[in-house]
Amino acid sequence: MRTNGVWRTSVFRQAALYTLAFTLAMGMALTVLYFSTIGVVERQTRATIDAEVQGLSEQFASGGLNRLAATIRQRSRMEPGTSTIYLLAGPNLQPITGNLRSWPEVAPESGAFEFSLKRVREDGEVSRRAFAQSFTLRGGYRLLVGRDAEELAQTRILFLTAGLWIGVATILFGLVTGFLLSRRVLRRVAAAAEAGERIAAGQFKSRLPIGPSGDEFDRLAGSVNALMDRIERLMQGMRIATDSISHDLRRPLTRLRARLELAADAHPDVMGEAIEEVDAAIAILENLLKIARAEAGGTAQFEDVQLDAVLRDTVELYQPAAEDLGVDLGLQVEPLTVRGERQLLAQAVANLIDNALKYASEVDASVAVSVVRNGAFARIVVADNGPGVEPASLEAVTERFVRLDQSRQTEGAGLGLSLVRAVAEMHGGRLELSDNAPGLKAVIEIPLIQNVSRLL
């Protein structure tokens, strides 16, 4: 079983769709969780900074610069590593007091911002993220209050990274699960399709496989198998009835013909016409039986058939009739082998040649018969230069007992092309009729022997 077909199965598409929907839902849930946790902490940190700025501003307003500086020194104590950041600077941004060495370059005159600060540890100097609020005091003095937010930033990065990996893992898990489920379903569908192809090729005893699980596939296979059992019984009954009708009608018709021959001496004209009518009835019956046998699709009598030999024999058989009618009957063949029933293939070709001879042009009449390779198929072509068939009627003439107006005066019951189509389909091929400009071109395509195994 090829895996490239898995991606196109409905099961995989549904799994991919469910995975996408679940990933979107999880992404929305993680977004809500982020803003309800990390976002809340960030807002609380900024609110704390705003409160610190407000309190220090009140200290400056009530006690001036000295009181503000004393308060900042008391709160910061110049301890490196503290989570709260203070810096009081002069109008020229020179530090006056606080636990920050210099005024950040990214700091605005007034407002909140985020920046990187340097911290000295035992293992050296490290860079950390911080939130801060700057404020301009009377006299051009600048105040900065902030908090170390490195742990919050790391938590935010960890949260986003975890969310990304969870999303990727969910998508991969969904796709792998869909792939495995699709392979399982595709394997069962392929088995059912193979059984269906065997049934379509005429092996009516083939059945769809049924597993032990009893799931919907098994129930469907059971229903189809029961239907096939019923069809097989009906076809067996039809074959038995057909055989019975054949024997029951052939015997009285044969006896009737024999008696008419005995009476022909007394009334030769009347009896001759009666014998012809009986022969026509027997021919119709035999053609109907052949069509029924071809449509039943049995392949038990199939063997390797040389199509070029079949065409040579058939054309040789019709050559005298063509000469009597003044028709140029040409043949072009190449050695091709198919798997089939020689008698039915010969009958199909004979029917096409017989039709072509009937309707060939009265002036410079010609019929061209050929068999050539067309890719994986053998292409049998019988073309004449007669009046042809209207495009709208090309499909209808292959039905049983259908005869067009221009053929009403000719012999036949309208079964010839029906038999050809049934034989072509029995061999896994098709019959195609087209305009030969002028005339009609009939084409039978049958798989060559190296390509017929997949149909049997």
XYZ file of C-alpha atoms in Angstrom:
456
model
C 0.000 0.000 0.000
C 1.440 3.371 -1.004
C 1.620 5.934 1.819
C 1.322 8.936 -0.504
C -2.397 8.253 -0.721
C -2.776 8.639 3.056
C -2.553 12.428 2.854
C -5.615 12.566 0.595
C -7.891 10.419 2.763
C -10.880 11.969 4.506
C -9.740 10.484 7.837
C -6.391 12.308 7.669
C -8.068 15.544 6.629
C -10.516 15.314 9.517
C -7.668 14.533 11.931
C -5.730 17.535 10.609
C -8.826 19.735 10.947
C -9.459 18.557 14.517
C -5.779 19.105 15.338
C -5.937 22.644 13.970
C -9.129 23.386 15.904
C -7.658 21.933 19.109
C -4.421 23.888 18.631
C -6.349 27.131 18.138
C -8.470 26.435 21.216
C -5.365 25.625 23.263
C -3.663 28.775 21.953
C -6.635 30.854 23.088
C -6.589 29.150 26.483
C -2.840 29.775 26.891
C -3.334 33.419 25.881
C -6.010 33.847 28.525
C -3.786 32.103 31.069
C -0.845 34.348 30.147
C -2.765 37.582 30.600
C -4.373 36.294 33.795
C -0.977 35.416 35.376
C 2.057 37.070 33.793
C 0.030 40.066 32.701
C -1.421 40.552 36.171
C 2.058 40.406 37.757
C 3.357 42.971 35.269
C 0.469 45.302 36.002
C 0.972 44.891 39.756
C 4.678 45.673 39.357
C 3.937 48.836 37.414
C 1.283 49.832 39.989
C 3.825 49.383 42.792
C 6.325 51.574 40.940
C 3.683 54.261 40.402
C 2.888 54.188 44.119
C 6.622 54.555 44.971
C 6.953 57.527 42.620
C 3.881 59.132 44.131
C 5.207 58.679 47.678
C 8.655 60.066 46.902
C 7.115 63.008 45.073
C 5.190 63.836 48.235
C 8.425 63.611 50.240
C 10.060 66.097 47.873
C 7.070 68.402 48.014
C 7.020 68.440 51.825
C 10.749 68.334 52.719
C 12.610 69.358 49.606
C 15.590 67.750 47.917
C 17.449 66.857 51.128
C 14.510 64.946 52.563
C 13.952 63.144 49.275
C 17.637 62.149 49.079
C 17.600 60.918 52.669
C 14.498 58.846 52.021
C 16.034 57.293 48.907
C 19.271 56.467 50.785
C 17.273 54.914 53.575
C 15.203 52.793 51.234
C 17.905 51.690 48.879
C 20.770 51.533 51.469
C 22.981 51.220 48.401
C 22.648 47.439 48.567
C 23.473 45.799 45.271
C 21.009 43.167 44.155
C 17.944 44.719 45.834
C 14.765 44.319 43.781
C 13.796 48.028 44.047
C 15.759 50.526 42.002
C 16.175 54.202 42.968
C 18.084 57.015 41.354
C 17.950 60.736 42.034
C 19.838 62.821 39.466
C 20.491 66.478 38.909
C 19.420 68.549 35.925
C 22.499 67.342 34.070
C 21.566 63.709 34.856
C 24.487 63.307 37.230
C 23.574 60.758 39.951
C 22.967 62.253 43.403
C 21.908 59.164 45.311
C 20.379 55.769 44.725
C 21.445 52.231 43.886
C 21.781 52.787 40.141
C 25.153 53.933 38.799
C 23.952 56.112 35.934
C 20.858 57.491 34.324
C 19.619 55.045 31.610
C 19.938 56.351 28.079
C 16.499 54.991 27.121
C 14.739 56.738 30.009
C 12.204 59.384 28.913
C 11.737 62.677 30.779
C 8.572 61.327 32.281
C 6.834 57.990 31.916
C 7.238 54.201 32.216
C 9.875 52.254 30.316
C 11.804 48.990 30.343
C 15.595 48.786 30.275
C 18.621 46.587 30.987
C 20.781 47.147 34.066
C 24.075 45.688 35.201
C 24.343 43.781 38.475
C 27.576 42.745 40.135
C 27.648 39.207 41.513
C 30.318 36.940 42.837
C 30.559 35.275 39.416
C 30.844 38.608 37.625
C 28.619 41.278 36.121
C 25.269 40.214 34.705
C 22.615 42.017 32.672
C 19.048 42.017 33.963
C 15.725 43.417 32.810
C 13.913 46.071 34.826
C 10.724 48.145 34.773
C 11.016 51.809 35.782
C 9.146 55.103 36.001
C 10.927 58.434 35.487
C 9.682 61.724 36.895
C 10.914 65.340 36.566
C 10.963 67.365 39.811
C 11.105 71.100 40.405
C 14.410 72.620 39.489
C 15.030 70.071 36.752
C 15.892 67.221 39.140
C 15.079 63.755 37.812
C 13.726 60.837 39.812
C 13.721 57.184 38.689
C 12.007 54.355 40.530
C 11.983 50.805 39.219
C 11.991 47.130 40.036
C 14.153 44.259 38.925
C 11.969 42.226 36.507
C 14.479 39.613 35.346
C 12.660 36.732 37.008
C 9.375 37.948 35.548
C 10.973 38.264 32.100
C 12.443 34.761 32.367
C 9.069 33.447 33.472
C 7.452 35.146 30.504
C 9.996 33.632 28.093
C 9.571 30.227 29.725
C 5.791 30.525 29.427
C 5.943 31.477 25.748
C 8.511 28.759 24.968
C 6.440 26.139 26.749
C 3.336 27.260 24.889
C 5.176 27.057 21.569
C 6.504 23.564 22.262
C 3.096 22.402 23.457
C 1.559 23.717 20.242
C 4.190 22.018 18.074
C 3.839 18.755 20.009
C 0.057 18.900 19.670
C 0.244 19.441 15.916
C 2.788 16.640 15.467
C 0.765 14.301 17.654
C -2.402 15.092 15.705
C -0.723 14.616 12.336
C 0.961 11.361 13.352
C -2.288 10.079 14.830
C -4.157 11.063 11.677
C -1.501 9.388 9.532
C -1.697 6.117 11.478
C -5.490 6.125 11.502
C -5.567 6.943 7.794
C -3.181 4.094 7.009
C -5.390 1.703 8.942
C -8.543 2.907 7.195
C -6.810 3.036 3.805
C -5.570 -0.521 4.255
C -9.124 -1.723 4.830
C -10.501 0.378 1.977
C -7.770 -0.943 -0.341
C -8.671 -4.515 0.569
C -12.340 -3.794 -0.130
C -11.439 -2.048 -3.409
C -9.363 -5.045 -4.542
C -12.267 -7.350 -3.784
C -14.572 -4.995 -5.711
C -12.211 -5.027 -8.716
C -12.191 -8.814 -8.697
C -15.981 -8.851 -8.589
C -16.139 -6.295 -11.425
C -13.777 -8.535 -13.433
C -16.259 -11.396 -13.147
C -15.028 -13.255 -10.066
C -18.404 -13.161 -8.370
C -17.348 -15.496 -5.590
C -14.968 -12.839 -4.234
C -16.117 -11.130 -1.050
C -15.100 -8.099 0.987
C -12.893 -8.973 3.989
C -14.532 -8.824 7.425
C -12.408 -8.281 10.534
C -13.064 -9.354 14.099
C -13.799 -5.857 15.443
C -17.387 -5.655 14.205
C -17.077 -1.934 13.484
C -18.887 0.033 10.788
C -16.510 -1.240 8.096
C -17.246 -4.829 9.044
C -20.995 -4.158 9.083
C -20.776 -2.503 5.667
C -18.676 -5.378 4.305
C -21.196 -7.855 5.710
C -24.063 -6.027 3.994
C -22.196 -5.916 0.673
C -21.283 -9.608 0.943
C -24.892 -10.493 1.658
C -25.895 -8.446 -1.379
C -23.295 -10.269 -3.493
C -24.596 -13.620 -2.252
C -28.052 -12.589 -3.362
C -26.784 -11.345 -6.750
C -24.817 -14.560 -7.289
C -27.896 -16.659 -6.563
C -29.958 -14.540 -8.954
C -27.308 -14.821 -11.668
C -27.099 -18.557 -11.204
C -30.858 -18.723 -11.516
C -30.709 -16.528 -14.611
C -28.040 -18.718 -16.192
C -30.049 -21.829 -15.426
C -33.186 -20.209 -16.860
C -31.262 -18.991 -19.913
C -29.795 -22.420 -20.546
C -33.216 -23.975 -20.152
C -34.775 -21.484 -22.560
C -31.942 -22.091 -24.992
C -32.414 -25.818 -24.996
C -36.218 -25.630 -24.903
C -36.391 -23.214 -27.872
C -33.527 -24.561 -29.952
C -34.975 -28.064 -30.162
C -38.468 -27.094 -31.440
C -36.967 -24.515 -33.794
C -34.567 -27.099 -35.178
C -37.389 -29.626 -35.627
C -39.529 -26.941 -37.264
C -36.729 -26.105 -39.689
C -36.268 -29.793 -40.566
C -39.973 -30.206 -41.290
C -39.974 -27.057 -43.401
C -37.097 -28.441 -45.431
C -39.099 -31.632 -46.033
C -42.072 -29.573 -47.202
C -39.945 -27.286 -49.371
C -40.331 -29.585 -52.380
C -44.061 -28.932 -52.546
C -43.924 -25.200 -51.861
C -40.336 -24.048 -52.385
C -40.938 -20.269 -52.281
C -43.068 -20.223 -49.131
C -40.995 -22.799 -47.325
C -37.735 -21.008 -48.238
C -38.954 -17.800 -46.619
C -40.134 -19.733 -43.565
C -36.738 -21.408 -43.233
C -35.027 -18.012 -43.407
C -37.284 -16.691 -40.637
C -36.507 -19.713 -38.457
C -32.762 -19.228 -39.099
C -33.114 -15.564 -38.096
C -34.921 -16.560 -34.868
C -32.177 -19.075 -34.048
C -29.479 -16.435 -34.741
C -31.220 -13.933 -32.463
C -31.452 -16.523 -29.715
C -27.774 -17.454 -30.035
C -26.688 -13.801 -30.010
C -28.767 -13.112 -26.909
C -27.143 -16.078 -25.188
C -23.682 -14.850 -26.153
C -24.428 -11.342 -24.848
C -25.750 -12.758 -21.578
C -22.651 -14.927 -21.189
C -20.354 -11.982 -21.941
C -22.179 -9.668 -19.530
C -21.971 -12.343 -16.823
C -18.207 -11.752 -16.972
C -16.959 -15.295 -16.447
C -13.194 -15.613 -16.935
C -12.832 -19.346 -16.444
C -12.293 -19.957 -20.181
C -9.714 -17.176 -20.580
C -6.429 -18.009 -22.267
C -3.612 -16.244 -24.065
C -4.986 -15.056 -27.413
C -2.930 -13.767 -30.354
C -5.076 -10.916 -31.651
C -3.216 -10.686 -34.940
C -4.075 -14.328 -35.666
C -7.726 -13.749 -34.753
C -7.951 -10.788 -37.128
C -6.218 -12.633 -39.968
C -8.611 -15.579 -39.668
C -11.674 -13.347 -39.467
C -10.663 -11.143 -42.398
C -9.856 -14.244 -44.451
C -13.346 -15.557 -43.663
C -15.000 -12.339 -44.898
C -12.708 -11.755 -47.879
C -14.926 -13.615 -50.397
C -18.015 -11.709 -49.258
C -16.124 -8.427 -49.563
C -15.042 -9.298 -53.104
C -18.606 -10.143 -54.078
C -19.754 -6.761 -52.744
C -16.880 -4.935 -54.412
C -15.454 -3.782 -51.089
C -11.716 -3.374 -50.559
C -11.120 -5.202 -47.227
C -7.665 -4.246 -45.888
C -5.763 -5.607 -42.890
C -2.880 -4.207 -40.831
C -1.701 -6.070 -37.717
C 1.183 -6.346 -35.298
C 1.751 -9.299 -32.954
C -0.151 -8.581 -29.710
C -1.324 -10.971 -27.001
C -4.284 -10.504 -24.676
C -5.944 -12.625 -22.042
C -9.417 -13.616 -23.113
C -11.799 -15.990 -24.837
C -10.830 -16.473 -28.466
C -14.284 -17.412 -29.745
C -15.978 -14.328 -28.300
C -13.193 -11.998 -29.478
C -13.457 -13.448 -32.978
C -17.247 -13.029 -32.875
C -16.877 -9.361 -31.831
C -14.444 -8.625 -34.666
C -16.692 -10.494 -37.119
C -19.691 -8.395 -36.059
C -17.764 -5.180 -36.689
C -16.561 -6.359 -40.116
C -20.071 -7.559 -41.021
C -21.545 -4.147 -40.133
C -18.801 -2.333 -42.041
C -19.418 -4.421 -45.171
C -23.161 -3.741 -44.976
C -22.786 0.026 -44.778
C -19.632 0.622 -46.832
C -19.910 3.208 -49.596
C -21.332 2.047 -52.931
C -18.503 3.833 -54.778
C -14.887 2.950 -53.957
C -16.116 1.010 -50.945
C -13.437 0.150 -48.419
C -13.130 -1.351 -44.956
C -9.865 -1.072 -43.004
C -9.167 -3.539 -40.201
C -6.150 -3.162 -37.904
C -4.779 -4.002 -34.473
C -2.008 -1.858 -32.964
C -0.510 -1.200 -29.567
C -1.794 1.866 -27.721
C 0.224 2.098 -24.517
C -0.930 -0.707 -22.226
C -3.824 -1.637 -24.538
C -4.371 -3.448 -27.809
C -6.454 -1.292 -30.151
C -8.655 -3.120 -32.675
C -10.001 -0.715 -35.333
C -12.624 -1.414 -38.020
C -13.360 1.622 -40.204
C -15.580 1.994 -43.289
C -16.367 4.847 -45.665
C -20.140 4.502 -45.565
C -22.806 6.958 -44.376
C -21.718 6.699 -40.742
C -23.839 7.428 -37.657
C -25.021 10.732 -36.251
C -22.990 11.744 -33.146
C -26.156 11.829 -31.021
C -26.868 8.182 -31.901
C -23.392 6.700 -31.301
C -24.244 5.581 -27.773
C -27.730 4.327 -28.644
C -26.599 1.936 -31.388
C -24.782 -0.235 -28.817
C -28.032 -1.007 -27.012
C -29.950 -4.208 -27.728
C -32.431 -4.228 -30.613
C -31.632 -0.610 -31.566
C -31.543 -0.034 -35.326
C -31.291 3.354 -36.982
C -33.544 4.420 -39.842
C -30.904 3.897 -42.532
C -30.469 0.264 -41.443
C -34.122 -0.740 -41.422
C -33.854 -2.338 -44.852
C -30.837 -4.478 -43.936
C -30.819 -7.820 -42.204
C -30.217 -8.072 -38.479
C -31.890 -7.598 -35.131
C -29.757 -4.818 -33.650
C -27.677 -7.135 -31.477
C -24.293 -7.001 -33.212
C -22.820 -3.937 -31.483
C -24.422 -4.936 -28.170
C -22.440 -8.169 -28.309
C -19.240 -6.289 -29.225
C -19.620 -3.948 -26.264
C -20.357 -6.816 -23.869
C -17.294 -8.750 -25.083
C -15.055 -5.673 -24.761
C -16.231 -4.984 -21.203
C -15.915 -8.678 -20.318
C -12.202 -8.423 -21.240
C -11.666 -5.276 -19.168
C -11.844 -2.990 -22.179
C -14.325 -0.764 -23.971
C -16.003 -0.132 -27.309
C -15.727 3.344 -28.817
C -17.597 4.543 -31.917
C -16.613 7.720 -33.748
C -16.947 9.510 -37.078
C -14.524 8.318 -39.772
C -15.288 11.312 -42.039
C -16.941 9.734 -43.934
C -18.071 6.518 -42.410
C -17.911 4.919 -38.994
C -14.846 3.909 -36.982
C -15.315 1.236 -34.322
C -12.509 0.748 -31.789
C -12.128 -2.025 -29.220
C -9.452 -1.443 -26.561
C -8.371 -4.445 -24.480
C -5.542 -4.561 -21.887
C -2.433 -6.355 -23.099
C -1.494 -9.531 -21.291
C 1.100 -7.908 -19.009
C -1.550 -5.450 -17.733
C -4.537 -7.759 -17.412
C -3.535 -9.373 -14.069
C -4.817 -6.428 -12.082
C -8.279 -6.930 -13.598
C -8.579 -10.625 -12.788
